[in-house]
Amino acid sequence: MTEVEARSATNRLHDQLEAIVEVLRRHEDDLLPAASQAQLRQQLDELHPADIAFILESLPLDERLAVWQLVKADRDGEILLEVSDAVRESLIADMDRHEILAAAETLDADELADLVEDLPTAMLPELMAGLDAQQREQVQSALSYEDDQLGALMDFEMVTIREDVSLEVVLRYLRRFDELPAQTDKLFVINHDNLLTGVLPLHWLLVNSPDKMVSEVMAPDVNTFHPTDDAYEVAQAFERYDLVTAPVVDERSHLIGRITIDAMVDVIREEGESEALSRGGLREEEDIFASVWASLKNRWSWLAVNLVTAFVASRVIGLFEDSIQKLVALATLMPIVAGIGGNSGNQTITMIVRALALNQITAESAKRLWRKELTVSLLNGLMWGGVIGIVAWLLYDSVSLGLVMTAAMTLNLLLAAFAGVGIPVLMTKFGRDPALGSSVLITAMTDSGGFFIFLGLATIFLV
Amino acid sequence: MTEVEARSATNRLHDQLEAIVEVLRRHEDDLLPAASQAQLRQQLDELHPADIAFILESLPLDERLAVWQLVKADRDGEILLEVSDAVRESLIADMDRHEILAAAETLDADELADLVEDLPTAMLPELMAGLDAQQREQVQSALSYEDDQLGALMDFEMVTIREDVSLEVVLRYLRRFDELPAQTDKLFVINHDNLLTGVLPLHWLLVNSPDKMVSEVMAPDVNTFHPTDDAYEVAQAFERYDLVTAPVVDERSHLIGRITIDAMVDVIREEGESEALSRGGLREEEDIFASVWASLKNRWSWLAVNLVTAFVASRVIGLFEDSIQKLVALATLMPIVAGIGGNSGNQTITMIVRALALNQITAESAKRLWRKELTVSLLNGLMWGGVIGIVAWLLYDSVSLGLVMTAAMTLNLLLAAFAGVGIPVLMTKFGRDPALGSSVLITAMTDSGGFFIFLGLATIFLV
């Protein structure tokens, strides 16, 4: 029995990374000597697969592969499950057919289904042939759902019991297991037809008298999901009701699998991340040590979209070149009008996208929101537009230029509010995720719109 | 025993919201008749507190307060814990002293600590006086930590056992509980000094023979945390090791509390959200039905920052007004240079901020990242800058204008890469969260920098 470490678990990991990096760096250009290899191998053996995944993700490609070679082959599978997609690709590319098959053998059906998409397609027949009939069916079932459906995340390992036995019998039954499936916090009660009739939380099994029957103690589980449910909505339910596991049933209430909190935590994190990546203009999560070529591919599509919108805005300015030539202050002031519109529009859209993601907007409330956002924009426009208008007046000694500036800012903020509510609501109506891309759309509108409004007003009133 | 619903749990909530909204709308301007009130009250009684919180958040203020009045007083406390900060404020503002004290009475010490910050300060003495000594101490302990420290999220309800008893004794001990603390997946083994000597997962209690001793079966828990640990780092550990609960100990390994997955899921979600809000230019989460005045306050600070940076960029352009007057195409093309720099810089910063949040960047790798990002930017600049350069050449029939455009875009992309790595690394070094505000900083640099580089080059080579 070792003593419990008084040291907190949060500091451990980065230290381990530093220690491993140090061993690797000591032999920068040469092969690692056998002694260092043995030392590293031992260090790695003691680590949790998720920690090894963290370390692999934190290393540049050459060092990453050096470490990967030192990991015991029977742990390859669980580590591949933990690393990010980009890093997984780089590891699999380094493995030969036998290594991949050996790694796959250590995994459950649902884990295998996660991995299959990243394996060379040519290997699939061989891989499937190595499974027994039930596993094969489970892998195929998991693969038959979309990535964002619950069915793709289901787990098939679970403990089921009958309702016509006593808790004593259940306790004895559980003692026959070597271990219970990870995260098990409740047992599923099914009848002879595999129909789910209720659940028995382990807590209730423990606090109730062993003489009681399962049917007396169990509860009908109202938190039951379908494999076609949207994974993110289920994750919200897990968060809302503090669930650890939940049964997944088909439309006739047959129990087909279960879903666990760790899969749902991943979904919650990924949802936040895909929004952050899209806002940041990245197509997908990027291995920080990706090759230059992989990075370029990941970033080109958004840069191209941005160039197109910038080009459109530039052509809008081009329409007013005569006015700018006559009054060059317009060129100086126009980015302010465009910028504040984009900023304000993004504020509105951020709030609306959040509310839509939580399903909190009804048809009735959309109207109210529009009214509120337009009012906020009007006040912001008069206030900040007024400030900048006065500054423009003082800088260029022209009251009318100041007035045009104030008017243009107010109008662009109103456009931003209108589009800030309208774009995400419309995207949702057409079945698209408003978190992805709506920020680019509104910025494009407030840029081109801002230039058009400001230069248009200036052409009418000033030039 | 009711039958298990075949209907998925995910659709239920929005339907309930719609049903309640409909009852409220039928009597838009009048008071609700007694019959409708009774019907609503019954509907609400059947809902989970988190569902009531969801409904309150989805309703405009007047309807929200109408529903709040119908909620049973003894549920007020648990519902206040579930709603967002902004909505909580609006509910508490509507409660009198007695109602608040009654709500507080139903809560545990750690829950009370969450709520206390939003209560009128004048009420605190009275509130604390109503607690017993242990509770008071626990509330004070929770309040003594920063919001982002684990201590603020600790839970004091847990089951502790001794190691010198058999599992049979533990099983009998547990049967004396009416219920186990929520989320309990392991028991904490302590000695007479309250020193944590290990943990006994419920799974192991269930699969092992009752004759075994706790000391034979228990494990030293390596996932032990301190109350001063950063909550987000602990949340990452929960995610990495698939934890459901973990003990919190002081520096001498005395058990002082525990932390549960539901609190950690909230931390993970909030971390993603605060980043999204900051990127969207909101100071804090906004009640979608907030008053216009509350919205203005939430948005002014970022708008003001944006106005200042836009004004600086505008003054940079102002330096070159003579050049623009001579060659008005410069005004038309300059937003493209600024825009692509901002976009590319945000791509870099998004990736670096993620890697920093995961603690994956070592001093060594920062150098590599800089090299990689500069290479990517150079290639992007030559490629996209080349395309836009050719377009500019064709539009304005000037090869030299095209060349200046290409050069300016490449240089601005290099600036974006340099700052995109440098800003978050520096912010981290000075102890600030790089997720907040770094996007505004880089956009400010690439805007002003882009205008300066492009107009400067044009002034030297073209005018």
PDB file of N, CA and C in Angstrom, chain A residues 6 8-9 12-14 25 50-51 54 57 60 184 203 222 226 229 239-241 269 273 281 285 288 295 299-300 303 314 321 325 332 343 347 354 358-360 364 372-373 380 396, chain B residues 6 8 12-14 25 50-51 54 57 184 203 222 224 226 229 239-241 269 273 281 285 288 295 299-300 303 314 321 325 332 343 347 354 358-360 364 372-373 380 396:
ATOM      1  N   ALA A   6       0.251  13.797  -1.272  1.00  0.00           N
ATOM      2  CA  ALA A   6      -0.355  15.044  -0.815  1.00  0.00           C
ATOM      3  C   ALA A   6      -0.332  16.066  -1.943  1.00  0.00           C
ATOM      4  N   SER A   8      -1.113  17.747  -5.425  1.00  0.00           N
ATOM      5  CA  SER A   8      -2.335  17.758  -6.216  1.00  0.00           C
ATOM      6  C   SER A   8      -2.101  17.127  -7.581  1.00  0.00           C
ATOM      7  N   ALA A   9      -3.156  16.466  -8.075  1.00  0.00           N
ATOM      8  CA  ALA A   9      -3.045  15.761  -9.349  1.00  0.00           C
ATOM      9  C   ALA A   9      -2.882  16.712 -10.529  1.00  0.00           C
ATOM     10  N   ARG A  12       0.903  17.251 -11.875  1.00  0.00           N
ATOM     11  CA  ARG A  12       1.689  16.099 -12.241  1.00  0.00           C
ATOM     12  C   ARG A  12       2.021  16.046 -13.728  1.00  0.00           C
ATOM     13  N   LEU A  13       0.985  16.343 -14.529  1.00  0.00           N
ATOM     14  CA  LEU A  13       1.092  16.034 -15.939  1.00  0.00           C
ATOM     15  C   LEU A  13       2.138  16.863 -16.659  1.00  0.00           C
ATOM     16  N   HIS A  14       2.119  18.179 -16.401  1.00  0.00           N
ATOM     17  CA  HIS A  14       3.071  19.026 -17.106  1.00  0.00           C
ATOM     18  C   HIS A  14       4.506  18.662 -16.711  1.00  0.00           C
ATOM     19  N   ARG A  25      15.615  15.537 -25.438  1.00  0.00           N
ATOM     20  CA  ARG A  25      16.481  16.617 -25.894  1.00  0.00           C
ATOM     21  C   ARG A  25      17.960  16.348 -25.635  1.00  0.00           C
ATOM     22  N   ALA A  50      -4.645   8.502 -21.183  1.00  0.00           N
ATOM     23  CA  ALA A  50      -4.961   9.900 -21.523  1.00  0.00           C
ATOM     24  C   ALA A  50      -3.750  10.802 -21.324  1.00  0.00           C
ATOM     25  N   ASP A  51      -2.894  10.437 -20.359  1.00  0.00           N
ATOM     26  CA  ASP A  51      -1.693  11.235 -20.141  1.00  0.00           C
ATOM     27  C   ASP A  51      -0.684  11.022 -21.262  1.00  0.00           C
ATOM     28  N   PHE A  54      -1.819  13.061 -24.080  1.00  0.00           N
ATOM     29  CA  PHE A  54      -1.467  14.466 -23.874  1.00  0.00           C
ATOM     30  C   PHE A  54      -0.019  14.714 -24.274  1.00  0.00           C
ATOM     31  N   GLU A  57       0.497  14.597 -27.995  1.00  0.00           N
ATOM     32  CA  GLU A  57      -0.024  15.806 -28.648  1.00  0.00           C
ATOM     33  C   GLU A  57       0.906  16.998 -28.446  1.00  0.00           C
ATOM     34  N   PRO A  60       6.540  17.609 -31.022  1.00  0.00           N
ATOM     35  CA  PRO A  60       6.679  17.719 -32.478  1.00  0.00           C
ATOM     36  C   PRO A  60       6.771  16.322 -33.092  1.00  0.00           C
ATOM     37  N   THR A 184     -20.679   2.750 -14.391  1.00  0.00           N
ATOM     38  CA  THR A 184     -21.981   2.200 -14.012  1.00  0.00           C
ATOM     39  C   THR A 184     -22.476   2.840 -12.716  1.00  0.00           C
ATOM     40  N   HIS A 203     -27.081   3.356  -5.768  1.00  0.00           N
ATOM     41  CA  HIS A 203     -27.365   3.944  -4.455  1.00  0.00           C
ATOM     42  C   HIS A 203     -28.545   3.262  -3.781  1.00  0.00           C
ATOM     43  N   VAL A 222     -37.137   8.332 -16.505  1.00  0.00           N
ATOM     44  CA  VAL A 222     -37.685   9.269 -17.487  1.00  0.00           C
ATOM     45  C   VAL A 222     -36.594   9.812 -18.399  1.00  0.00           C
ATOM     46  N   HIS A 226     -33.024   8.080 -27.434  1.00  0.00           N
ATOM     47  CA  HIS A 226     -33.062   7.299 -28.662  1.00  0.00           C
ATOM     48  C   HIS A 226     -31.746   7.455 -29.422  1.00  0.00           C
ATOM     49  N   ASP A 229     -31.307  10.615 -31.435  1.00  0.00           N
ATOM     50  CA  ASP A 229     -31.310  11.932 -30.778  1.00  0.00           C
ATOM     51  C   ASP A 229     -30.031  12.696 -31.091  1.00  0.00           C
ATOM     52  N   GLU A 239     -26.297  17.404 -18.406  1.00  0.00           N
ATOM     53  CA  GLU A 239     -25.852  18.516 -17.588  1.00  0.00           C
ATOM     54  C   GLU A 239     -26.988  19.007 -16.689  1.00  0.00           C
ATOM     55  N   ARG A 240     -28.168  19.094 -17.273  1.00  0.00           N
ATOM     56  CA  ARG A 240     -29.312  19.640 -16.551  1.00  0.00           C
ATOM     57  C   ARG A 240     -29.723  18.732 -15.390  1.00  0.00           C
ATOM     58  N   TYR A 241     -29.746  17.428 -15.639  1.00  0.00           N
ATOM     59  CA  TYR A 241     -30.239  16.501 -14.611  1.00  0.00           C
ATOM     60  C   TYR A 241     -29.108  15.793 -13.871  1.00  0.00           C
ATOM     61  N   ARG A 269     -17.550  19.760 -24.723  1.00  0.00           N
ATOM     62  CA  ARG A 269     -16.317  20.442 -25.051  1.00  0.00           C
ATOM     63  C   ARG A 269     -16.193  20.669 -26.558  1.00  0.00           C
ATOM     64  N   GLU A 273     -15.745  24.022 -28.727  1.00  0.00           N
ATOM     65  CA  GLU A 273     -14.543  24.171 -29.534  1.00  0.00           C
ATOM     66  C   GLU A 273     -14.847  24.424 -30.997  1.00  0.00           C
ATOM     67  N   GLY A 281     -11.727  31.066 -37.519  1.00  0.00           N
ATOM     68  CA  GLY A 281     -11.406  30.868 -38.928  1.00  0.00           C
ATOM     69  C   GLY A 281     -10.604  29.611 -39.214  1.00  0.00           C
ATOM     70  N   GLU A 285      -9.890  21.287 -35.755  1.00  0.00           N
ATOM     71  CA  GLU A 285      -8.847  21.322 -34.751  1.00  0.00           C
ATOM     72  C   GLU A 285      -7.509  21.038 -35.411  1.00  0.00           C
ATOM     73  N   ILE A 288      -0.886  21.259 -33.147  1.00  0.00           N
ATOM     74  CA  ILE A 288      -0.044  22.466 -33.148  1.00  0.00           C
ATOM     75  C   ILE A 288       1.266  22.251 -33.898  1.00  0.00           C
ATOM     76  N   SER A 295      -1.396  22.776 -42.178  1.00  0.00           N
ATOM     77  CA  SER A 295      -1.922  24.036 -41.657  1.00  0.00           C
ATOM     78  C   SER A 295      -2.534  24.878 -42.760  1.00  0.00           C
ATOM     79  N   ARG A 299      -6.523  26.216 -43.166  1.00  0.00           N
ATOM     80  CA  ARG A 299      -6.845  27.642 -43.044  1.00  0.00           C
ATOM     81  C   ARG A 299      -7.282  28.301 -44.332  1.00  0.00           C
ATOM     82  N   TRP A 300      -7.008  27.656 -45.469  1.00  0.00           N
ATOM     83  CA  TRP A 300      -7.309  28.300 -46.734  1.00  0.00           C
ATOM     84  C   TRP A 300      -8.775  28.621 -46.928  1.00  0.00           C
ATOM     85  N   LEU A 303      -9.747  31.772 -45.133  1.00  0.00           N
ATOM     86  CA  LEU A 303      -9.060  32.939 -45.705  1.00  0.00           C
ATOM     87  C   LEU A 303      -9.695  33.309 -47.039  1.00  0.00           C
ATOM     88  N   SER A 314     -14.405  46.138 -50.834  1.00  0.00           N
ATOM     89  CA  SER A 314     -13.511  47.022 -51.580  1.00  0.00           C
ATOM     90  C   SER A 314     -14.193  47.565 -52.833  1.00  0.00           C
ATOM     91  N   GLU A 321     -15.171  56.337 -55.526  1.00  0.00           N
ATOM     92  CA  GLU A 321     -13.820  56.877 -55.607  1.00  0.00           C
ATOM     93  C   GLU A 321     -13.811  58.381 -55.907  1.00  0.00           C
ATOM     94  N   GLN A 325     -11.948  61.184 -53.655  1.00  0.00           N
ATOM     95  CA  GLN A 325     -10.943  62.081 -54.224  1.00  0.00           C
ATOM     96  C   GLN A 325     -11.242  63.524 -53.837  1.00  0.00           C
ATOM     97  N   THR A 332     -10.418  58.181 -44.475  1.00  0.00           N
ATOM     98  CA  THR A 332      -9.863  58.060 -43.129  1.00  0.00           C
ATOM     99  C   THR A 332     -10.914  57.595 -42.126  1.00  0.00           C
ATOM    100  N   ASN A 343     -18.533  45.019 -34.731  1.00  0.00           N
ATOM    101  CA  ASN A 343     -18.431  44.706 -33.314  1.00  0.00           C
ATOM    102  C   ASN A 343     -19.801  44.560 -32.669  1.00  0.00           C
ATOM    103  N   GLN A 347     -21.838  41.207 -31.125  1.00  0.00           N
ATOM    104  CA  GLN A 347     -22.406  41.117 -29.783  1.00  0.00           C
ATOM    105  C   GLN A 347     -23.804  40.529 -29.836  1.00  0.00           C
ATOM    106  N   ARG A 354     -26.330  31.723 -28.621  1.00  0.00           N
ATOM    107  CA  ARG A 354     -26.392  31.001 -27.349  1.00  0.00           C
ATOM    108  C   ARG A 354     -27.824  30.615 -26.993  1.00  0.00           C
ATOM    109  N   LEU A 358     -29.629  26.797 -26.830  1.00  0.00           N
ATOM    110  CA  LEU A 358     -30.346  26.281 -25.662  1.00  0.00           C
ATOM    111  C   LEU A 358     -31.831  26.109 -25.953  1.00  0.00           C
ATOM    112  N   ASN A 359     -32.234  26.417 -27.198  1.00  0.00           N
ATOM    113  CA  ASN A 359     -33.634  26.220 -27.584  1.00  0.00           C
ATOM    114  C   ASN A 359     -34.563  27.137 -26.798  1.00  0.00           C
ATOM    115  N   GLN A 360     -34.089  28.336 -26.476  1.00  0.00           N
ATOM    116  CA  GLN A 360     -34.861  29.215 -25.606  1.00  0.00           C
ATOM    117  C   GLN A 360     -35.660  30.273 -26.347  1.00  0.00           C
ATOM    118  N   GLU A 364     -42.687  34.048 -30.572  1.00  0.00           N
ATOM    119  CA  GLU A 364     -43.116  35.273 -29.902  1.00  0.00           C
ATOM    120  C   GLU A 364     -41.913  36.095 -29.438  1.00  0.00           C
ATOM    121  N   LYS A 372     -35.851  44.899 -28.977  1.00  0.00           N
ATOM    122  CA  LYS A 372     -34.847  45.276 -27.981  1.00  0.00           C
ATOM    123  C   LYS A 372     -33.502  45.594 -28.638  1.00  0.00           C
ATOM    124  N   GLU A 373     -33.059  44.708 -29.548  1.00  0.00           N
ATOM    125  CA  GLU A 373     -31.748  44.909 -30.160  1.00  0.00           C
ATOM    126  C   GLU A 373     -31.709  46.201 -30.975  1.00  0.00           C
ATOM    127  N   ASN A 380     -26.914  53.185 -28.814  1.00  0.00           N
ATOM    128  CA  ASN A 380     -25.468  53.116 -29.008  1.00  0.00           C
ATOM    129  C   ASN A 380     -25.027  53.999 -30.163  1.00  0.00           C
ATOM    130  N   TYR A 396     -11.839  67.847 -38.732  1.00  0.00           N
ATOM    131  CA  TYR A 396     -11.909  68.339 -40.105  1.00  0.00           C
ATOM    132  C   TYR A 396     -12.670  69.663 -40.210  1.00  0.00           C
TER     133      TYR A 396
ATOM    134  N   ALA B   6     -41.621   5.944 -24.134  1.00  0.00           N
ATOM    135  CA  ALA B   6     -40.799   5.609 -25.295  1.00  0.00           C
ATOM    136  C   ALA B   6     -40.267   6.892 -25.917  1.00  0.00           C
ATOM    137  N   SER B   8     -38.317  10.293 -26.383  1.00  0.00           N
ATOM    138  CA  SER B   8     -36.999  10.687 -25.912  1.00  0.00           C
ATOM    139  C   SER B   8     -37.111  11.897 -24.988  1.00  0.00           C
ATOM    140  N   ARG B  12     -38.900  16.841 -24.602  1.00  0.00           N
ATOM    141  CA  ARG B  12     -39.887  17.166 -23.588  1.00  0.00           C
ATOM    142  C   ARG B  12     -39.873  18.644 -23.208  1.00  0.00           C
ATOM    143  N   LEU B  13     -38.661  19.164 -23.035  1.00  0.00           N
ATOM    144  CA  LEU B  13     -38.524  20.454 -22.383  1.00  0.00           C
ATOM    145  C   LEU B  13     -39.103  21.593 -23.193  1.00  0.00           C
ATOM    146  N   HIS B  14     -38.780  21.627 -24.493  1.00  0.00           N
ATOM    147  CA  HIS B  14     -39.270  22.733 -25.306  1.00  0.00           C
ATOM    148  C   HIS B  14     -40.801  22.693 -25.389  1.00  0.00           C
ATOM    149  N   ARG B  25     -50.060  33.449 -22.554  1.00  0.00           N
ATOM    150  CA  ARG B  25     -50.447  34.353 -23.642  1.00  0.00           C
ATOM    151  C   ARG B  25     -51.946  34.490 -23.788  1.00  0.00           C
ATOM    152  N   ALA B  50     -34.165  22.185 -12.640  1.00  0.00           N
ATOM    153  CA  ALA B  50     -33.394  22.687 -13.784  1.00  0.00           C
ATOM    154  C   ALA B  50     -34.312  23.040 -14.944  1.00  0.00           C
ATOM    155  N   ASP B  51     -35.423  22.307 -15.074  1.00  0.00           N
ATOM    156  CA  ASP B  51     -36.370  22.608 -16.146  1.00  0.00           C
ATOM    157  C   ASP B  51     -37.110  23.904 -15.861  1.00  0.00           C
ATOM    158  N   PHE B  54     -34.836  26.637 -16.742  1.00  0.00           N
ATOM    159  CA  PHE B  54     -34.809  26.828 -18.196  1.00  0.00           C
ATOM    160  C   PHE B  54     -36.006  27.672 -18.638  1.00  0.00           C
ATOM    161  N   GLU B  57     -35.683  31.287 -17.651  1.00  0.00           N
ATOM    162  CA  GLU B  57     -34.714  31.995 -18.490  1.00  0.00           C
ATOM    163  C   GLU B  57     -35.285  32.323 -19.860  1.00  0.00           C
ATOM    164  N   THR B 184     -22.351   9.990  -5.584  1.00  0.00           N
ATOM    165  CA  THR B 184     -21.374   9.153  -4.884  1.00  0.00           C
ATOM    166  C   THR B 184     -21.014   7.926  -5.721  1.00  0.00           C
ATOM    167  N   HIS B 203     -18.106   0.211  -7.083  1.00  0.00           N
ATOM    168  CA  HIS B 203     -17.966  -0.979  -7.937  1.00  0.00           C
ATOM    169  C   HIS B 203     -17.206  -2.078  -7.220  1.00  0.00           C
ATOM    170  N   VAL B 222      -4.952   8.428  -6.553  1.00  0.00           N
ATOM    171  CA  VAL B 222      -3.953   9.380  -7.029  1.00  0.00           C
ATOM    172  C   VAL B 222      -4.610  10.659  -7.528  1.00  0.00           C
ATOM    173  N   THR B 224      -6.312  13.167  -6.287  1.00  0.00           N
ATOM    174  CA  THR B 224      -6.690  13.927  -5.105  1.00  0.00           C
ATOM    175  C   THR B 224      -6.332  15.381  -5.374  1.00  0.00           C
ATOM    176  N   HIS B 226      -6.410  19.791  -4.256  1.00  0.00           N
ATOM    177  CA  HIS B 226      -6.336  20.768  -3.178  1.00  0.00           C
ATOM    178  C   HIS B 226      -7.345  21.888  -3.407  1.00  0.00           C
ATOM    179  N   ASP B 229      -6.430  24.547  -5.928  1.00  0.00           N
ATOM    180  CA  ASP B 229      -6.194  24.194  -7.341  1.00  0.00           C
ATOM    181  C   ASP B 229      -7.092  25.017  -8.248  1.00  0.00           C
ATOM    182  N   GLU B 239     -12.047  15.178 -16.940  1.00  0.00           N
ATOM    183  CA  GLU B 239     -12.334  14.765 -18.306  1.00  0.00           C
ATOM    184  C   GLU B 239     -11.325  13.707 -18.747  1.00  0.00           C
ATOM    185  N   ARG B 240     -10.059  13.923 -18.399  1.00  0.00           N
ATOM    186  CA  ARG B 240      -9.004  13.046 -18.864  1.00  0.00           C
ATOM    187  C   ARG B 240      -9.143  11.649 -18.246  1.00  0.00           C
ATOM    188  N   TYR B 241      -9.439  11.596 -16.947  1.00  0.00           N
ATOM    189  CA  TYR B 241      -9.472  10.309 -16.255  1.00  0.00           C
ATOM    190  C   TYR B 241     -10.895   9.791 -16.049  1.00  0.00           C
ATOM    191  N   ARG B 269     -18.152  24.072 -19.363  1.00  0.00           N
ATOM    192  CA  ARG B 269     -19.048  24.868 -20.193  1.00  0.00           C
ATOM    193  C   ARG B 269     -18.760  26.359 -20.011  1.00  0.00           C
ATOM    194  N   GLU B 273     -17.760  29.222 -22.663  1.00  0.00           N
ATOM    195  CA  GLU B 273     -18.645  30.356 -22.854  1.00  0.00           C
ATOM    196  C   GLU B 273     -17.967  31.687 -22.630  1.00  0.00           C
ATOM    197  N   GLY B 281     -17.533  40.051 -27.820  1.00  0.00           N
ATOM    198  CA  GLY B 281     -17.560  41.424 -27.338  1.00  0.00           C
ATOM    199  C   GLY B 281     -18.596  41.673 -26.253  1.00  0.00           C
ATOM    200  N   GLU B 285     -22.388  36.996 -19.515  1.00  0.00           N
ATOM    201  CA  GLU B 285     -23.580  36.367 -20.046  1.00  0.00           C
ATOM    202  C   GLU B 285     -24.766  37.309 -19.901  1.00  0.00           C
ATOM    203  N   ILE B 288     -31.361  37.105 -22.179  1.00  0.00           N
ATOM    204  CA  ILE B 288     -31.808  37.595 -23.498  1.00  0.00           C
ATOM    205  C   ILE B 288     -32.924  38.620 -23.386  1.00  0.00           C
ATOM    206  N   SER B 295     -28.446  45.758 -21.089  1.00  0.00           N
ATOM    207  CA  SER B 295     -27.715  45.363 -22.297  1.00  0.00           C
ATOM    208  C   SER B 295     -26.659  46.396 -22.650  1.00  0.00           C
ATOM    209  N   ARG B 299     -22.459  45.902 -22.938  1.00  0.00           N
ATOM    210  CA  ARG B 299     -21.789  45.971 -24.241  1.00  0.00           C
ATOM    211  C   ARG B 299     -20.903  47.195 -24.409  1.00  0.00           C
ATOM    212  N   TRP B 300     -21.107  48.208 -23.571  1.00  0.00           N
ATOM    213  CA  TRP B 300     -20.376  49.441 -23.780  1.00  0.00           C
ATOM    214  C   TRP B 300     -18.866  49.273 -23.703  1.00  0.00           C
ATOM    215  N   LEU B 303     -17.453  47.921 -26.912  1.00  0.00           N
ATOM    216  CA  LEU B 303     -17.640  48.875 -28.009  1.00  0.00           C
ATOM    217  C   LEU B 303     -16.644  50.021 -27.865  1.00  0.00           C
ATOM    218  N   SER B 314      -7.761  54.755 -37.870  1.00  0.00           N
ATOM    219  CA  SER B 314      -8.181  55.877 -38.704  1.00  0.00           C
ATOM    220  C   SER B 314      -7.113  56.972 -38.729  1.00  0.00           C
ATOM    221  N   GLU B 321      -3.129  60.921 -46.023  1.00  0.00           N
ATOM    222  CA  GLU B 321      -4.223  61.491 -46.818  1.00  0.00           C
ATOM    223  C   GLU B 321      -3.723  62.065 -48.146  1.00  0.00           C
ATOM    224  N   GLN B 325      -5.172  61.051 -51.796  1.00  0.00           N
ATOM    225  CA  GLN B 325      -5.715  62.031 -52.718  1.00  0.00           C
ATOM    226  C   GLN B 325      -5.104  61.860 -54.117  1.00  0.00           C
ATOM    227  N   THR B 332      -9.489  52.271 -51.727  1.00  0.00           N
ATOM    228  CA  THR B 332     -10.340  51.136 -52.087  1.00  0.00           C
ATOM    229  C   THR B 332      -9.708  49.815 -51.675  1.00  0.00           C
ATOM    230  N   ASN B 343      -7.831  38.255 -40.100  1.00  0.00           N
ATOM    231  CA  ASN B 343      -8.333  36.885 -40.211  1.00  0.00           C
ATOM    232  C   ASN B 343      -7.235  35.871 -39.926  1.00  0.00           C
ATOM    233  N   GLN B 347      -6.647  33.179 -36.738  1.00  0.00           N
ATOM    234  CA  GLN B 347      -6.439  31.740 -36.893  1.00  0.00           C
ATOM    235  C   GLN B 347      -5.288  31.287 -36.002  1.00  0.00           C
ATOM    236  N   ARG B 354      -5.725  27.678 -27.517  1.00  0.00           N
ATOM    237  CA  ARG B 354      -6.154  26.312 -27.170  1.00  0.00           C
ATOM    238  C   ARG B 354      -4.996  25.507 -26.579  1.00  0.00           C
ATOM    239  N   LEU B 358      -4.453  24.043 -22.657  1.00  0.00           N
ATOM    240  CA  LEU B 358      -4.186  22.638 -22.339  1.00  0.00           C
ATOM    241  C   LEU B 358      -2.787  22.462 -21.763  1.00  0.00           C
ATOM    242  N   ASN B 359      -2.048  23.573 -21.628  1.00  0.00           N
ATOM    243  CA  ASN B 359      -0.716  23.497 -21.025  1.00  0.00           C
ATOM    244  C   ASN B 359       0.246  22.688 -21.886  1.00  0.00           C
ATOM    245  N   GLN B 360       0.080  22.765 -23.204  1.00  0.00           N
ATOM    246  CA  GLN B 360       0.856  21.903 -24.095  1.00  0.00           C
ATOM    247  C   GLN B 360       2.061  22.582 -24.703  1.00  0.00           C
ATOM    248  N   GLU B 364      10.624  25.315 -25.474  1.00  0.00           N
ATOM    249  CA  GLU B 364      11.223  24.814 -26.707  1.00  0.00           C
ATOM    250  C   GLU B 364      10.241  24.885 -27.876  1.00  0.00           C
ATOM    251  N   LYS B 372       7.008  27.922 -37.607  1.00  0.00           N
ATOM    252  CA  LYS B 372       5.960  27.343 -38.451  1.00  0.00           C
ATOM    253  C   LYS B 372       4.941  28.397 -38.876  1.00  0.00           C
ATOM    254  N   GLU B 373       4.489  29.214 -37.902  1.00  0.00           N
ATOM    255  CA  GLU B 373       3.450  30.190 -38.223  1.00  0.00           C
ATOM    256  C   GLU B 373       3.962  31.227 -39.224  1.00  0.00           C
ATOM    257  N   ASN B 380       1.016  31.908 -47.431  1.00  0.00           N
ATOM    258  CA  ASN B 380      -0.314  32.482 -47.650  1.00  0.00           C
ATOM    259  C   ASN B 380      -0.208  33.869 -48.278  1.00  0.00           C
ATOM    260  N   TYR B 396      -6.677  48.341 -61.989  1.00  0.00           N
ATOM    261  CA  TYR B 396      -6.164  49.700 -62.069  1.00  0.00           C
ATOM    262  C   TYR B 396      -5.059  49.839 -63.102  1.00  0.00           C
TER     263      TYR B 396
END
